[in-house]
PDB file of C-alpha atoms in Angstrom:
ATOM      1  CA  MET Z 152     -17.422   8.324 -28.976  1.00 48.00           C
ATOM      2  CA  ASN Z 153     -18.093   7.750 -25.645  1.00 56.00           C
ATOM      3  CA  ASN Z 154     -17.721  10.920 -23.348  1.00 58.00           C
ATOM      4  CA  ILE Z 155     -17.723   8.858 -19.791  1.00 62.00           C
ATOM      5  CA  ILE Z 156     -15.762   9.962 -17.360  1.00 60.00           C
ATOM      6  CA  ALA Z 157     -13.862   8.198 -15.451  1.00 58.00           C
ATOM      7  CA  PHE Z 158     -14.222   9.321 -11.222  1.00 61.00           C
ATOM      8  CA  ASN Z 159     -12.049   7.116  -8.764  1.00 63.00           C
ATOM      9  CA  VAL Z 160     -13.713   6.168  -5.845  1.00 71.00           C
ATOM     10  CA  SER Z 161     -11.321   5.135  -3.585  1.00 85.00           C
ATOM     11  CA  SER Z 162     -11.175   6.357   0.129  1.00 91.00           C
ATOM     12  CA  PRO Z 163      -7.993   6.808   1.648  1.00 92.00           C
ATOM     13  CA  ASN Z 164      -8.952   3.986   4.186  1.00 94.00           C
ATOM     14  CA  ASP Z 165     -10.171   1.737   0.505  1.00 93.00           C
ATOM     15  CA  VAL Z 166      -6.070   1.964  -0.947  1.00 93.00           C
ATOM     16  CA  ALA Z 167      -4.763   1.532   2.186  1.00 95.00           C
ATOM     17  CA  LYS Z 168      -5.832  -1.241   3.078  1.00 96.00           C
ATOM     18  CA  GLN Z 169      -5.393  -2.527  -1.016  1.00 95.00           C
ATOM     19  CA  ILE Z 170      -0.973  -1.758  -0.033  1.00 96.00           C
ATOM     20  CA  ALA Z 171      -1.051  -3.610   2.641  1.00 97.00           C
ATOM     21  CA  ALA Z 172      -2.973  -6.867   0.053  1.00 97.00           C
ATOM     22  CA  ARG Z 173      -0.026  -5.862  -2.321  1.00 97.00           C
ATOM     23  CA  VAL Z 174       2.366  -6.255   0.626  1.00 97.00           C
ATOM     24  CA  LYS Z 175       1.181  -9.666   1.701  1.00 97.00           C
ATOM     25  CA  ALA Z 176       1.303 -10.963  -1.346  1.00 97.00           C
ATOM     26  CA  ARG Z 177       4.743 -10.019  -1.872  1.00 96.00           C
ATOM     27  CA  ARG Z 178       5.979 -11.527   1.563  1.00 97.00           C
ATOM     28  CA  LEU Z 179       3.718 -14.881   0.396  1.00 97.00           C
ATOM     29  CA  GLU Z 180       5.902 -14.558  -3.573  1.00 97.00           C
ATOM     30  CA  LEU Z 181       8.482 -13.529  -1.022  1.00 96.00           C
ATOM     31  CA  ASN Z 182       8.188 -16.557   1.234  1.00 97.00           C
ATOM     32  CA  LEU Z 183       8.391 -15.026   4.062  1.00 97.00           C
ATOM     33  CA  THR Z 184       5.769 -15.126   7.216  1.00 98.00           C
ATOM     34  CA  GLN Z 185       4.751 -12.566   9.096  1.00 98.00           C
ATOM     35  CA  GLU Z 186       7.305 -12.476  11.316  1.00 98.00           C
ATOM     36  CA  GLY Z 187       9.668 -12.983   9.216  1.00 97.00           C
ATOM     37  CA  LEU Z 188       8.548  -9.830   7.376  1.00 98.00           C
ATOM     38  CA  ALA Z 189       8.395  -7.685  10.602  1.00 98.00           C
ATOM     39  CA  ALA Z 190      12.077  -8.495  11.729  1.00 98.00           C
ATOM     40  CA  ARG Z 191      12.658  -7.388   9.069  1.00 97.00           C
ATOM     41  CA  SER Z 192      12.296  -5.031   8.581  1.00 97.00           C
ATOM     42  CA  GLY Z 193      12.748  -3.681  12.213  1.00 97.00           C
ATOM     43  CA  MET Z 194       9.356  -3.040  13.738  1.00 97.00           C
ATOM     44  CA  LYS Z 195       7.046  -5.017  16.223  1.00 97.00           C
ATOM     45  CA  PHE Z 196       5.450  -7.882  15.126  1.00 98.00           C
ATOM     46  CA  ALA Z 197       2.006  -7.492  16.257  1.00 98.00           C
ATOM     47  CA  THR Z 198       2.433  -3.512  13.880  1.00 97.00           C
ATOM     48  CA  TYR Z 199       2.930  -5.455  11.571  1.00 98.00           C
ATOM     49  CA  ARG Z 200       0.159  -8.139  12.237  1.00 98.00           C
ATOM     50  CA  ARG Z 201      -1.866  -5.406  12.220  1.00 98.00           C
ATOM     51  CA  PHE Z 202      -1.065  -3.373   9.452  1.00 98.00           C
ATOM     52  CA  GLU Z 203      -1.783  -6.905   7.206  1.00 97.00           C
ATOM     53  CA  GLN Z 204      -5.576  -6.406   8.534  1.00 97.00           C
ATOM     54  CA  THR Z 205      -6.560  -3.677   8.811  1.00 96.00           C
ATOM     55  CA  GLY Z 206      -3.586  -1.018   6.692  1.00 97.00           C
ATOM     56  CA  GLU Z 207      -3.117   1.648   9.791  1.00 97.00           C
ATOM     57  CA  ILE Z 208       0.734   1.869   9.877  1.00 97.00           C
ATOM     58  CA  SER Z 209       3.127   4.757   9.787  1.00 97.00           C
ATOM     59  CA  LEU Z 210       4.659   6.588   6.890  1.00 96.00           C
ATOM     60  CA  ARG Z 211       8.019   5.176   8.373  1.00 97.00           C
ATOM     61  CA  GLY Z 212       6.551   1.830   9.472  1.00 97.00           C
ATOM     62  CA  LEU Z 213       6.024   2.102   5.944  1.00 97.00           C
ATOM     63  CA  LEU Z 214       9.008   2.813   4.287  1.00 97.00           C
ATOM     64  CA  GLN Z 215      10.665   0.343   6.175  1.00 97.00           C
ATOM     65  CA  ILE Z 216       8.350  -1.911   5.102  1.00 97.00           C
ATOM     66  CA  GLY Z 217       9.675  -0.992   1.482  1.00 97.00           C
ATOM     67  CA  PHE Z 218      12.900  -1.230   2.703  1.00 96.00           C
ATOM     68  CA  ALA Z 219      12.788  -4.715   4.213  1.00 97.00           C
ATOM     69  CA  LEU Z 220      11.101  -5.629  -0.048  1.00 96.00           C
ATOM     70  CA  ASN Z 221      13.748  -4.210  -1.747  1.00 95.00           C
ATOM     71  CA  ALA Z 222      11.209  -1.945  -2.796  1.00 94.00           C
ATOM     72  CA  LEU Z 223      11.787   1.799  -1.962  1.00 92.00           C
ATOM     73  CA  SER Z 224      12.528   3.104  -5.489  1.00 91.00           C
ATOM     74  CA  ASP Z 225       8.564   2.929  -5.527  1.00 90.00           C
ATOM     75  CA  PHE Z 226       8.093   5.592  -2.962  1.00 90.00           C
ATOM     76  CA  ASP Z 227       9.922   7.794  -5.881  1.00 88.00           C
ATOM     77  CA  ALA Z 228       7.204   9.550  -7.982  1.00 82.00           C
ATOM     78  CA  LEU Z 229       4.433   9.668  -4.436  1.00 85.00           C
ATOM     79  CA  PHE Z 230       3.405  13.158  -5.302  1.00 82.00           C
ATOM     80  CA  ALA Z 231       6.324  13.828  -7.465  1.00 81.00           C
ATOM     81  CA  HIS Z 232       4.188  15.472 -11.088  1.00 75.00           C
ATOM     82  CA  LYS Z 233       1.710  17.081 -11.028  1.00 74.00           C
ATOM     83  CA  GLN Z 234      -1.421  15.869 -12.192  1.00 74.00           C
ATOM     84  CA  TYR Z 235      -2.890  18.270 -14.923  1.00 74.00           C
ATOM     85  CA  GLN Z 236      -7.184  18.389 -16.024  1.00 76.00           C
ATOM     86  CA  SER Z 237      -6.719  19.565 -19.925  1.00 78.00           C
ATOM     87  CA  LEU Z 238      -4.614  20.755 -23.088  1.00 76.00           C
ATOM     88  CA  ASP Z 239      -5.322  23.624 -21.925  1.00 78.00           C
ATOM     89  CA  ASP Z 240      -3.991  23.427 -17.683  1.00 74.00           C
ATOM     90  CA  VAL Z 241      -0.757  22.085 -19.859  1.00 71.00           C
ATOM     91  CA  LEU Z 242      -0.906  25.547 -22.126  1.00 77.00           C
ATOM     92  CA  SER Z 243      -1.253  27.447 -19.062  1.00 78.00           C
ATOM     93  CA  GLU Z 244       1.343  26.007 -17.167  1.00 75.00           C
ATOM     94  CA  GLN Z 245       4.285  26.468 -20.282  1.00 75.00           C
ATOM     95  CA  ASP Z 246       3.412  29.780 -20.746  1.00 75.00           C
ATOM     96  CA  LEU Z 247       3.810  30.903 -16.413  1.00 70.00           C
ATOM     97  CA  VAL Z 248       7.380  29.584 -16.838  1.00 68.00           C
ATOM     98  CA  ARG Z 249       8.167  31.152 -19.610  1.00 74.00           C
ATOM     99  CA  LYS Z 250       6.607  34.193 -17.988  1.00 72.00           C
ATOM    100  CA  ARG Z 251       9.165  33.487 -14.190  1.00 72.00           C
ATOM    101  CA  GLY Z 252      11.879  32.847 -16.792  1.00 67.00           C
ATOM    102  CA  ARG Z 253      11.480  36.120 -17.852  1.00 58.00           C
ATOM    103  CA  LYS Z 254      12.111  37.790 -14.829  1.00 51.00           C
ATOM    104  CA  ASN Z 255      14.958  36.694 -14.466  1.00 49.00           C
ATOM    105  CA  GLU Z 256      17.012  37.026 -17.247  1.00 47.00           C
TER     106      GLU Z 256
END
């Protein structure tokens, strides 16, 4: 049995650059220029260009890009589900929910 645990060692900067790269790839798939996507997103061209180069952008700007690319629903799952570390965590959560339910009855 494999007992190796995989760790995610990406930094926030790495993730930002990966998102920018995916946005760029989607832009190119749609045959849009940087200027075109910036205009569709309602932002300045320089702001969009900096995002593709560095990954730096405001949350609002990223949402505007998501809207322009018809991908705004991709943000719906962000932070939506609690991640459990073990089965014991799941069972503890269920017990806690049951106990809260009894108090409310």
